[in-house]
GROMACS .gro file of C-alpha atoms in nm:
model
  442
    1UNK     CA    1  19.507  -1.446   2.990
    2UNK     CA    2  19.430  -1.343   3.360
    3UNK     CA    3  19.370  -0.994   3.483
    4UNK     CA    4  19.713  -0.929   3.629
    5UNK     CA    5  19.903  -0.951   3.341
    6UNK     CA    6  19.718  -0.818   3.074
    7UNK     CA    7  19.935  -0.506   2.872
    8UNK     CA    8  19.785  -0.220   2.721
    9UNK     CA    9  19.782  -0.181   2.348
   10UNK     CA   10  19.905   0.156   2.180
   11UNK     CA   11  19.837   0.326   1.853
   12UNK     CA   12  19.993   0.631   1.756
   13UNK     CA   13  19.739   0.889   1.572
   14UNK     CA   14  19.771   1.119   1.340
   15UNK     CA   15  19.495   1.350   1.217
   16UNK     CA   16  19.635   1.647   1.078
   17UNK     CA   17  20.019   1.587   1.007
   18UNK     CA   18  20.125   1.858   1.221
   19UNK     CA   19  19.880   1.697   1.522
   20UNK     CA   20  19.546   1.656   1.639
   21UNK     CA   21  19.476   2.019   1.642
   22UNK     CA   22  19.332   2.189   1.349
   23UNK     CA   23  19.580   2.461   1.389
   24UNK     CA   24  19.844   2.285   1.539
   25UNK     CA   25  20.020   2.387   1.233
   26UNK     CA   26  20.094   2.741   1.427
   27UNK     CA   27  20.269   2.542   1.735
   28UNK     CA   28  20.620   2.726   1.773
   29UNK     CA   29  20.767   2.365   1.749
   30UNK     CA   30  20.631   2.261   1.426
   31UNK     CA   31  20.729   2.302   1.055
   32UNK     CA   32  20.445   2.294   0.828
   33UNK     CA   33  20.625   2.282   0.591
   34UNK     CA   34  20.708   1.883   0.561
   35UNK     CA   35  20.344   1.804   0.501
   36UNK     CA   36  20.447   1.654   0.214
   37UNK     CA   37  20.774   1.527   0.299
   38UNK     CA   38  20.770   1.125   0.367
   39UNK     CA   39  21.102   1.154   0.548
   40UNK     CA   40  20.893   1.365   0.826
   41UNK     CA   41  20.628   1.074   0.853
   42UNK     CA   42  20.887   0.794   0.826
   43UNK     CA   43  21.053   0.969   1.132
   44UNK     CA   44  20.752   1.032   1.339
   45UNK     CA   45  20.656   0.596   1.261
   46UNK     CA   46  21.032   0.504   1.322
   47UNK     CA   47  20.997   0.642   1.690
   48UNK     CA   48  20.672   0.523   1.725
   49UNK     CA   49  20.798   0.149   1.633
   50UNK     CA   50  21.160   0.213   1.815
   51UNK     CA   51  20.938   0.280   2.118
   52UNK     CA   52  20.730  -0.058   2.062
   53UNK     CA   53  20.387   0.101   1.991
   54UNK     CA   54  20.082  -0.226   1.834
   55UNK     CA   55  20.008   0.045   1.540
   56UNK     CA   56  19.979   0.391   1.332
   57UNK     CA   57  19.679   0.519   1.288
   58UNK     CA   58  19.659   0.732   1.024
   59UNK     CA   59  19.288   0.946   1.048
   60UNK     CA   60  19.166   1.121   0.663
   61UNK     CA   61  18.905   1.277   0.514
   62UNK     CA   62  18.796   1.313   0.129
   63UNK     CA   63  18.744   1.724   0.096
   64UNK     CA   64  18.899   2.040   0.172
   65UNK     CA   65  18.695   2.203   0.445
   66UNK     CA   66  18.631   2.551   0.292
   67UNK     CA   67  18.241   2.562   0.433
   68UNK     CA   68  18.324   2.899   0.607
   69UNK     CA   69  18.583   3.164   0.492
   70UNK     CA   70  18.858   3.094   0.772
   71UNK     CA   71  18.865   2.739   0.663
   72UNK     CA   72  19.108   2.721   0.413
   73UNK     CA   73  19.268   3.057   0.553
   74UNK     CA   74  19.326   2.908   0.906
   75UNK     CA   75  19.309   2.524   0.855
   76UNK     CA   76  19.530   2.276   0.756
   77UNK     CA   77  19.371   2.071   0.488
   78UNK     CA   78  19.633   1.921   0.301
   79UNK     CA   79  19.697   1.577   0.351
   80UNK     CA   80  19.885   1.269   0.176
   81UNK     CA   81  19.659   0.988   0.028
   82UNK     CA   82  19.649   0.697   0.335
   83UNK     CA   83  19.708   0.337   0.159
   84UNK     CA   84  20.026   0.521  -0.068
   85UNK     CA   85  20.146   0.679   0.257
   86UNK     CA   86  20.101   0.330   0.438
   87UNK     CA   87  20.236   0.111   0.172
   88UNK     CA   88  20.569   0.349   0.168
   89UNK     CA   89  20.590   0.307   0.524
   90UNK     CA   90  20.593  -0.051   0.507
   91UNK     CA   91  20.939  -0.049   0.323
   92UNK     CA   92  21.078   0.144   0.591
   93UNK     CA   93  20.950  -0.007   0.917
   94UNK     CA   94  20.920  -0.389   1.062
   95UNK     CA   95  20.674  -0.496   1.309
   96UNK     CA   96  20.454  -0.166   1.347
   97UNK     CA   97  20.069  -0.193   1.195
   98UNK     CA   98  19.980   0.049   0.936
   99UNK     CA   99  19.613   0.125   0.981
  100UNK     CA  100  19.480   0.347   0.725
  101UNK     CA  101  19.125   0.510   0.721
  102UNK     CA  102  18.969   0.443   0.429
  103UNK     CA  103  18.564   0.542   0.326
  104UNK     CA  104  18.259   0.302   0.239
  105UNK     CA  105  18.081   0.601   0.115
  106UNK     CA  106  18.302   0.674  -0.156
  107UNK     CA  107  18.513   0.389  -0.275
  108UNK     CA  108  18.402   0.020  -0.352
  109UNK     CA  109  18.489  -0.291  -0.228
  110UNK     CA  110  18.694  -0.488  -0.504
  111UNK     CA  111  18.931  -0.145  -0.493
  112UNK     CA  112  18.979  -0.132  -0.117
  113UNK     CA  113  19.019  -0.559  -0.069
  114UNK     CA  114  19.285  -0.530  -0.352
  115UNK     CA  115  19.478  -0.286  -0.221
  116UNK     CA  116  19.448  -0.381   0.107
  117UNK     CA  117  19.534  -0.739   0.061
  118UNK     CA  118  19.827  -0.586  -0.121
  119UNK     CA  119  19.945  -0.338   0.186
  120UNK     CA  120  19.936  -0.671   0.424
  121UNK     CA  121  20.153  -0.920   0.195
  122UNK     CA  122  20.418  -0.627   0.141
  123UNK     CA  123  20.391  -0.550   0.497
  124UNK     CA  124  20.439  -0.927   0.589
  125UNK     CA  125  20.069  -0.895   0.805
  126UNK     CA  126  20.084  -0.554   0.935
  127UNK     CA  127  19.756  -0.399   0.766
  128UNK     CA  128  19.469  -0.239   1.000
  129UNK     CA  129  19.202  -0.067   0.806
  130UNK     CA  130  18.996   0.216   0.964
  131UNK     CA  131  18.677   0.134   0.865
  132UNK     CA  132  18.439   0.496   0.817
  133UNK     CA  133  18.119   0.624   0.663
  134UNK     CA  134  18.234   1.002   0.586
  135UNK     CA  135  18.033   1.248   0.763
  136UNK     CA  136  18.023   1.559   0.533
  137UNK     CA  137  17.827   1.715   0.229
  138UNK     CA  138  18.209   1.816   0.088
  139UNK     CA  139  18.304   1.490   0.007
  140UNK     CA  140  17.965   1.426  -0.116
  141UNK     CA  141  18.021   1.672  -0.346
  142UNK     CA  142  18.334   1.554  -0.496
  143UNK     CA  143  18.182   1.191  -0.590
  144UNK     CA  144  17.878   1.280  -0.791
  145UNK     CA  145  17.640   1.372  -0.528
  146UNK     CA  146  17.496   1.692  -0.362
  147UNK     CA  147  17.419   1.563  -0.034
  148UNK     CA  148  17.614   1.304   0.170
  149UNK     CA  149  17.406   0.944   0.213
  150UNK     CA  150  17.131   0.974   0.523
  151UNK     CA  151  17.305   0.815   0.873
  152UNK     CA  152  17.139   0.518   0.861
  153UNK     CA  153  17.190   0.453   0.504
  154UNK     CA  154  17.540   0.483   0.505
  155UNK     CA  155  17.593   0.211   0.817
  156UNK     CA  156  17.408  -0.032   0.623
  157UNK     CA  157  17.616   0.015   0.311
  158UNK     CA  158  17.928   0.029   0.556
  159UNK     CA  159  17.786  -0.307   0.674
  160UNK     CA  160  17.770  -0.459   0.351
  161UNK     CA  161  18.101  -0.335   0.202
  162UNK     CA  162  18.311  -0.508   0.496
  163UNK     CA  163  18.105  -0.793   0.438
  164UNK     CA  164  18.157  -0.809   0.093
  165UNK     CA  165  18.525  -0.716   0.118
  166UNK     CA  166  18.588  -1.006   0.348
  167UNK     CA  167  18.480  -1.247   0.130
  168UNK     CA  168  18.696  -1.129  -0.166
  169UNK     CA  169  19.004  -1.174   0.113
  170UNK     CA  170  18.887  -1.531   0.112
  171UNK     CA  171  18.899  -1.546  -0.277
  172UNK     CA  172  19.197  -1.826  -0.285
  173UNK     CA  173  19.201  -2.105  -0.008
  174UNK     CA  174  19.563  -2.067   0.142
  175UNK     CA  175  19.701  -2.380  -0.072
  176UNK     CA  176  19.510  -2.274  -0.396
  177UNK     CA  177  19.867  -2.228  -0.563
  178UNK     CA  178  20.011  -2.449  -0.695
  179UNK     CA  179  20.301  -2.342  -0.880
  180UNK     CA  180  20.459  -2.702  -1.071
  181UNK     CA  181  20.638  -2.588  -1.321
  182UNK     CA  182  20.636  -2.932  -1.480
  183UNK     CA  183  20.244  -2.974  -1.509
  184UNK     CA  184  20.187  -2.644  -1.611
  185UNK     CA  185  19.912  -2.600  -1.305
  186UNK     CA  186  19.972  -2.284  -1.149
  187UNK     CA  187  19.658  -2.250  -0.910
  188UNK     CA  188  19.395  -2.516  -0.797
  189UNK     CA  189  19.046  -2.376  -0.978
  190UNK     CA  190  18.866  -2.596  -0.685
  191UNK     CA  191  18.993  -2.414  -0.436
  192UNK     CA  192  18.952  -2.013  -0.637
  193UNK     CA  193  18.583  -1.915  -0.505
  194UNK     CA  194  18.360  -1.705  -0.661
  195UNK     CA  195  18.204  -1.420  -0.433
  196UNK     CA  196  17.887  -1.380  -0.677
  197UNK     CA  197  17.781  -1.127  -0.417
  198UNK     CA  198  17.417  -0.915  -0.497
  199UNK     CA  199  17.328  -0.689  -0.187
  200UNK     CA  200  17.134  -0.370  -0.167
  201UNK     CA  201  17.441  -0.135  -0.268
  202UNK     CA  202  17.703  -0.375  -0.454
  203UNK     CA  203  17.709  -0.623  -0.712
  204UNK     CA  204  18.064  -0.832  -0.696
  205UNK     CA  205  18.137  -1.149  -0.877
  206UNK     CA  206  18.510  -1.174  -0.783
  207UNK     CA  207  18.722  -1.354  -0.715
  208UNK     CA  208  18.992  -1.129  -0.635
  209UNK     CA  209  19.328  -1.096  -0.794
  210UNK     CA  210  19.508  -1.104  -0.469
  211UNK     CA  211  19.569  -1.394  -0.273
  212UNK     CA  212  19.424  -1.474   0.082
  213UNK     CA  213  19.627  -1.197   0.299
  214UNK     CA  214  19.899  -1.298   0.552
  215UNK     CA  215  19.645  -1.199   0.844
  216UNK     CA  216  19.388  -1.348   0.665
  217UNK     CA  217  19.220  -1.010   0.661
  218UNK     CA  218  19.390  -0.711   0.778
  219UNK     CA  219  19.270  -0.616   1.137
  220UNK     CA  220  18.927  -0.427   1.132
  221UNK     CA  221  18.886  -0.079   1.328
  222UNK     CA  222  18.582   0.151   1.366
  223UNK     CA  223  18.513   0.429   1.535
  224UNK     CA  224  18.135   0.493   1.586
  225UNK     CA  225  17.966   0.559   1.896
  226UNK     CA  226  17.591   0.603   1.776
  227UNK     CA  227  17.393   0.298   1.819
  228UNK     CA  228  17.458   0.245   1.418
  229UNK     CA  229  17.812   0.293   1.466
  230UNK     CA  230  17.851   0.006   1.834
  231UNK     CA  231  17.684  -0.240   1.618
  232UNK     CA  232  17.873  -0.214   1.329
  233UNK     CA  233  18.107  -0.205   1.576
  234UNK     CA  234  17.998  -0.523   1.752
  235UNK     CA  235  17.930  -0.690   1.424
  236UNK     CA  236  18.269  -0.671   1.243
  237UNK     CA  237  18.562  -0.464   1.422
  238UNK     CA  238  18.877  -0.587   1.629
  239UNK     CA  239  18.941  -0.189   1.724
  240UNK     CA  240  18.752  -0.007   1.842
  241UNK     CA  241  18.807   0.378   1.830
  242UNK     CA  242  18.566   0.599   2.087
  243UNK     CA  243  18.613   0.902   2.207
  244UNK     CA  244  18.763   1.032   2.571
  245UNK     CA  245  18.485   1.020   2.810
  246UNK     CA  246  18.454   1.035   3.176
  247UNK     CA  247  18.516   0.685   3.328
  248UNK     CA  248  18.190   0.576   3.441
  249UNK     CA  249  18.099   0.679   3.094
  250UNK     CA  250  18.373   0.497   2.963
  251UNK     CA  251  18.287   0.157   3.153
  252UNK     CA  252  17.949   0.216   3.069
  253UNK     CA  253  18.061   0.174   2.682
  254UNK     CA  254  18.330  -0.086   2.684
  255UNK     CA  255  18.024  -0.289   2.856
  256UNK     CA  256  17.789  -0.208   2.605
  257UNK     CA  257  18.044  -0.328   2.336
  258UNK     CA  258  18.143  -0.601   2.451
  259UNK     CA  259  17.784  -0.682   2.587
  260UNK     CA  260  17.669  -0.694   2.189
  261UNK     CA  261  17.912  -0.916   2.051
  262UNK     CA  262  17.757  -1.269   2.198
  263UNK     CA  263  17.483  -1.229   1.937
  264UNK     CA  264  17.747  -1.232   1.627
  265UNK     CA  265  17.899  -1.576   1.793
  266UNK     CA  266  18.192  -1.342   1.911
  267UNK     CA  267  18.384  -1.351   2.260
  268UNK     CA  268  18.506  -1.030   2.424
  269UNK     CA  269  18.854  -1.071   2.408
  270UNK     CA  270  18.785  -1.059   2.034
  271UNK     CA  271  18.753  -0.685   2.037
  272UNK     CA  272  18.961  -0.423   2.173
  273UNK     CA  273  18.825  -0.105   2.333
  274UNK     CA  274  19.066   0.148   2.279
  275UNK     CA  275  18.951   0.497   2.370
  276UNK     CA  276  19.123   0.799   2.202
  277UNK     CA  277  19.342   0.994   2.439
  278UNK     CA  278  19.607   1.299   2.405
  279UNK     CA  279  19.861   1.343   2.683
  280UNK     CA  280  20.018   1.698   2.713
  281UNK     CA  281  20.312   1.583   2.933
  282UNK     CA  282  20.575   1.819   3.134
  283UNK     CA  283  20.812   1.677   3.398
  284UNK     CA  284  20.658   1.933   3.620
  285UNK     CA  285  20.270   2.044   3.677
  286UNK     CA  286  20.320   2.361   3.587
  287UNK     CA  287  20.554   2.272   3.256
  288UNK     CA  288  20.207   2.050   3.162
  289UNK     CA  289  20.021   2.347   3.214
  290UNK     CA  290  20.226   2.587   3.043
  291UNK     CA  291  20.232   2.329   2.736
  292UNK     CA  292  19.839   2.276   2.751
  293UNK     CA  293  19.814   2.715   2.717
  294UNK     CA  294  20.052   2.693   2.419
  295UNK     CA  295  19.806   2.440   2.244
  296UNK     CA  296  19.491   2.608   2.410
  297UNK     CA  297  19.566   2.970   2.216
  298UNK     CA  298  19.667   2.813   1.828
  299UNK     CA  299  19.266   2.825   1.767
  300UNK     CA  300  19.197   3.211   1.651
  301UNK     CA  301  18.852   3.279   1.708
  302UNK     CA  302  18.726   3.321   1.362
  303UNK     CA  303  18.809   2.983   1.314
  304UNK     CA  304  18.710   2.851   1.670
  305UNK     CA  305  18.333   3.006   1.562
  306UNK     CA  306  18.309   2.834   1.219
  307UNK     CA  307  18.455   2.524   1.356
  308UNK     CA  308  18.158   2.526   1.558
  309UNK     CA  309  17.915   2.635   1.319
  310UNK     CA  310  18.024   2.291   1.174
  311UNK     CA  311  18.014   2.074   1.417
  312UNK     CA  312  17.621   2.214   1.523
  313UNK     CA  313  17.501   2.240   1.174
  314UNK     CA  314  17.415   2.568   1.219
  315UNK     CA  315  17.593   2.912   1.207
  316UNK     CA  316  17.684   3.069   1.468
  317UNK     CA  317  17.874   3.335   1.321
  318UNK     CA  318  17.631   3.676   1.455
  319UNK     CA  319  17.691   3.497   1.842
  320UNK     CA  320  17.961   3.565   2.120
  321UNK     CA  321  18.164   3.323   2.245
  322UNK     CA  322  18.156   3.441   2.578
  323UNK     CA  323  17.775   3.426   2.630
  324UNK     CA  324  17.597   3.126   2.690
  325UNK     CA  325  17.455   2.942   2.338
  326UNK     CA  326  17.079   3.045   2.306
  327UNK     CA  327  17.010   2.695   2.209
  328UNK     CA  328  17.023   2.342   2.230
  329UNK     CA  329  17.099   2.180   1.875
  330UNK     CA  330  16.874   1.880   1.780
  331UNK     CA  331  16.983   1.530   1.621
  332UNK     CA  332  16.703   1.536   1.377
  333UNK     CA  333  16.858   1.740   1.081
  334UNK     CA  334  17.172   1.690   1.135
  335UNK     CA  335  17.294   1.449   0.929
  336UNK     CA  336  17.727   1.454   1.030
  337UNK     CA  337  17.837   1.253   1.349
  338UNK     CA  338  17.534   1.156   1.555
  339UNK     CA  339  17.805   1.075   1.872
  340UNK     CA  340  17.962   1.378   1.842
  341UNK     CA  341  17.613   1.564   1.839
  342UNK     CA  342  17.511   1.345   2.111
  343UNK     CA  343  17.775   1.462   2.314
  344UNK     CA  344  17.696   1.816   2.291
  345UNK     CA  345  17.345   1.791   2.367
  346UNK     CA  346  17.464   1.591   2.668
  347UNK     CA  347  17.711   1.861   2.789
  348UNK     CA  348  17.460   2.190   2.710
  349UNK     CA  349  17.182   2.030   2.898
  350UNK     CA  350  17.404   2.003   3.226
  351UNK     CA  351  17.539   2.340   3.193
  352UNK     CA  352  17.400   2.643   3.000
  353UNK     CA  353  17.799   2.657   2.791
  354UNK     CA  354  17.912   2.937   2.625
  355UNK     CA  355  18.027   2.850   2.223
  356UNK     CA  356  18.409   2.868   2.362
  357UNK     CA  357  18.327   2.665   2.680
  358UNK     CA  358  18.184   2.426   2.438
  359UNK     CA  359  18.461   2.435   2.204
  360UNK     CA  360  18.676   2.366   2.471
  361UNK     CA  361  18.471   2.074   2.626
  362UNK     CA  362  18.453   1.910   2.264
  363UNK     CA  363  18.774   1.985   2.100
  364UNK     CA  364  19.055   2.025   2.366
  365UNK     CA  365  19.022   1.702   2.532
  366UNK     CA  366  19.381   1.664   2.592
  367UNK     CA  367  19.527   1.549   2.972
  368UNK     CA  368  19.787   1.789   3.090
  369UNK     CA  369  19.998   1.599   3.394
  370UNK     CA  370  20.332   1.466   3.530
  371UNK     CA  371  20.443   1.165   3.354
  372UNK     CA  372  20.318   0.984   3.665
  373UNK     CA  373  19.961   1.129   3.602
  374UNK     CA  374  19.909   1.040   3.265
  375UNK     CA  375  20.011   0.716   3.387
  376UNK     CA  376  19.772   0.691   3.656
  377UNK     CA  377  19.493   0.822   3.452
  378UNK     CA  378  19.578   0.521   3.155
  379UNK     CA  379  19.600   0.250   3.407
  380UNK     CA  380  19.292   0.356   3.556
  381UNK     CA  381  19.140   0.297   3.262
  382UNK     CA  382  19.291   0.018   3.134
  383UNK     CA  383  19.227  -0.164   3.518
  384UNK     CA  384  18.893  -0.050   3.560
  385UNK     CA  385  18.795  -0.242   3.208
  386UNK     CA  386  18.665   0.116   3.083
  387UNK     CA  387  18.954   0.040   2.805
  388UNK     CA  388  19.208  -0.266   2.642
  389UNK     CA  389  19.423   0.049   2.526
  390UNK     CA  390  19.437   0.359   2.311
  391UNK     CA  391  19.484   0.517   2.049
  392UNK     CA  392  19.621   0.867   2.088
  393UNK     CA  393  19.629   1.158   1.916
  394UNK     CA  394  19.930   1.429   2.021
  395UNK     CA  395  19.850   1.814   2.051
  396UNK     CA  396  20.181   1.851   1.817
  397UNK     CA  397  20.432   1.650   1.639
  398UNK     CA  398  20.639   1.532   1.672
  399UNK     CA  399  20.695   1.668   1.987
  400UNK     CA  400  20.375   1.517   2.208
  401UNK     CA  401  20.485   1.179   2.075
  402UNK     CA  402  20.850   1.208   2.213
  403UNK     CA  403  20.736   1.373   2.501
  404UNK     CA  404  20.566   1.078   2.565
  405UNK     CA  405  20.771   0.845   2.516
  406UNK     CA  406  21.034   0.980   2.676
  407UNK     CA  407  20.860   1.023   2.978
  408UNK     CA  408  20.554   0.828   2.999
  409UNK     CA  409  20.717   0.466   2.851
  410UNK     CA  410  20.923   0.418   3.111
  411UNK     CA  411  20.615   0.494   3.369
  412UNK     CA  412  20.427   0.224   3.208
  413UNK     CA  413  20.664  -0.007   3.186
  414UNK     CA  414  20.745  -0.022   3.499
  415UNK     CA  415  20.427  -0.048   3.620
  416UNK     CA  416  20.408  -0.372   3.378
  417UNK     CA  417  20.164  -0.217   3.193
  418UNK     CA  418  20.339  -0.215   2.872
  419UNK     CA  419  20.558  -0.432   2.657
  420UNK     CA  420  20.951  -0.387   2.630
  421UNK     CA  421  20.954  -0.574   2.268
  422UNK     CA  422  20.743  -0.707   2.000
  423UNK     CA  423  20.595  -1.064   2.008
  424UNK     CA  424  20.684  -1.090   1.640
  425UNK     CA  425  20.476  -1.187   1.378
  426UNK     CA  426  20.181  -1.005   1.242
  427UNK     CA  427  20.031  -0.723   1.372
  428UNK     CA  428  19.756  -0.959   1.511
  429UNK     CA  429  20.021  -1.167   1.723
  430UNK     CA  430  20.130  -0.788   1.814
  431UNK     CA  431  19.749  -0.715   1.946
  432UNK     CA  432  19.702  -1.066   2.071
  433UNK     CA  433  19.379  -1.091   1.809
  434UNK     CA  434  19.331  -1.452   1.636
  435UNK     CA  435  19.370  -1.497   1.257
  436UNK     CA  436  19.062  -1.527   1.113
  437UNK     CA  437  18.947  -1.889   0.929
  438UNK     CA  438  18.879  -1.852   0.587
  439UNK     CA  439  18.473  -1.951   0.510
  440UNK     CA  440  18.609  -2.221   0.266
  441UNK     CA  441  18.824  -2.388   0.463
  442UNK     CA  442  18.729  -2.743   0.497
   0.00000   0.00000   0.00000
């Protein structure tokens, strides 16, 4: 497909059901009350499909955060399990993808290909799965452990899970069954294959109980930015998920991507960069702005500190926010996201930061602007190959997600930028990915 008339691809994120902010629970325009209420998701993916968006992305986490005492006092930590919230969503929606995350660390792999197999034959090929490692001694904690695996550990068992999952997808060749009722044969044994799989972390004989999925395997996303993370990255996803960065930082990644995938015998168009971005939109500048403040003060500062304490791996409780951090934190102990780390040290040795300047710099990367700015800013992006799309988190919801559709849609539409219906089909005909072959096919 030629430069000119290439279209972006959008996912629709959700971390915390009331929005990407931790306390976006508090926002005047949201009731927190329908966390557990599927007609409030069901609504929020409806509009996201009406308004032709590739996927929802559905973000999770296996603890309650409750490290520091304003975490469970000030944060929202209640959440509803991913693949049961995706495989309800799939009787009430028709070409959107339903991309749940879903741990290495703390599930295995015949679990995860059976129910994800499962999730893209009742979704007729809609699956995505968010492939993570966990990141936090909590969830550690509730699966038999004291400490979470070491970084490097838990990319290698990441690798092997996906690679052992994919083979149990490939379990039954596509015309293993049979079905003659007058034989008796129901499935082909010569064409049923035995994974007999014996790696470092998992032992799997297989074959699975599910057949080969509509997709072939549901579309792979990952969202690492430490060298672990790109080559996992480079290695087995279709998505991938990085963080907002500035765009010669942003060019400099989707290069460095794309530039690794030659050596797994894969072509660039095979992998979709889609950087995570939140627009704050207002018809005016100063409506954005005024929207942007509203989001900006939902943080107290208890909770601002201690979320900060977290990310740095050190407390920071006895400190101001309004003087400069003493300190620069160091990647060697910490043992949590190495990108996001990364990215600190990055920022504090430009600038001596204070903690809420930091805060700020880390956690309230939204873009406030016009519906035409948001625009430009996303085809600037998309043009400049720094991304193939995004995925994008809204400061509340479901208000940032109308907002933005309402406004911005039309924007990029006309610009040609993005799609007026569905291709139909599977979610990969949706993202323009191939299906993959299955290793036994002849």
């Amino acid at each position: 497909m030629g430069n000119h008339n290439r279209q972006m691809s959008l996912g629709a994120m959700m971390f915390y059901p009331s929005g990407e902010n931790i306390s976006s629970w508090r926002h005047p325009e949201v009731d927190a009350s329908q966390v557990l209420d599927f007609d409030y998701y069901k609504n929020i993916v409806q509009a996201a499909e009406r308004a032709k968006f590739d996927l929802f992305f559905y973000a999770d986490n296996l603890y309650v955060w409750d490290r520091y005492d304003s975490s469970i006092r000030g944060a929202n930590s209640i959440r509803p399990e991913p693949i049961t919230l995706m495989a309800a969503l799939a009787a009430v929606t028709t070409h959107i993808g339903l991309a749940p995350t879903i741990s290495t660390s703390y599930n295995e792999p015949y679990h995860i290909a059976r129910k994800m197999a499962t999730l893209d034959h009742f979704s007729k090929g809609r699956s995505a799965w968010n492939v993570i490692t966990s990141s936090a001694d909590e969830e550690a904690r509730n699966f038999n452990k004291e400490k979470h695996l070491e970084h490097s550990t838990r990319y290698r068992r990441a690798a092997e899970f996906v690679d052992v999952t994919l083979g149990l997808f490939d379990s039954w060749e596509e015309d293993s069954i049979v079905l003659d009722k007058k034989s008796g044969e129901f499935a082909d044994p010569e064409k049923v294959h035995y994974l007999n799989h014996s790696g470092e972390f998992f032992k799997v004989r297989g074959p699975l109980n599910v057949s080969r999925p509509p997709q072939g395997h549901p579309v792979l996303v990952q969202a690492g930015a430490s060298e672990s993370g790109k080559e996992l990255a480079a290695r087995t996803a279709e998505i991938v998920f990085s963080p907002f960065v500035p765009l010669e930082d942003a060019k400099d990644f989707y290069r460095d991507v794309k530039g690794r995938l030659s050596k797994y015998g894969r072509e660039p168009h095979e992998v979709k960069i889609m950087p995570s971005f939140i627009p704050i939109v207002g018809r005016t500048e100063a409506e954005a702005k005024e929207k942007l403040e509203i989001v900006g003060d939902l943080i107290p500062d208890p909770l601002c500190r201690d979320l900060l304490s977290h990310y740095l791996g050190q407390d920071i409780s006895h400190l101001s926010l309004d003087e400069p951090l003493p300190f620069i934190p160091s990647q060697e102990n910490n043992n949590q996201s190495k990108s996001r780390i990364e990215r600190v040290i990055q920022l504090l040795e430009k600038e001596r930061l204070t903690p809420r300047q930091l805060f700020k710099a880390i956690y309230n990367n939204s873009f406030a602007g016009t519906p035409e700015q948001v625009a430009d800013v996303m085809e600037t992006y998309f043009k400049e190959e720094a991304a193939d799309g995004f995925i994008m988190p809204f400061a509340h919801l479901p208000g940032g997600l109308d907002d933005f559709i309402e406004l911005v849609l039309p924007e990029l539409r006309q610009r040609g930028l993005f799609r007026t219906e569905y291709p139909g089909g599977t979610l990969r005909d949706t993202l323009g990915l191939t299906r993959p072959a299955s290793r036994h096919s002849r």
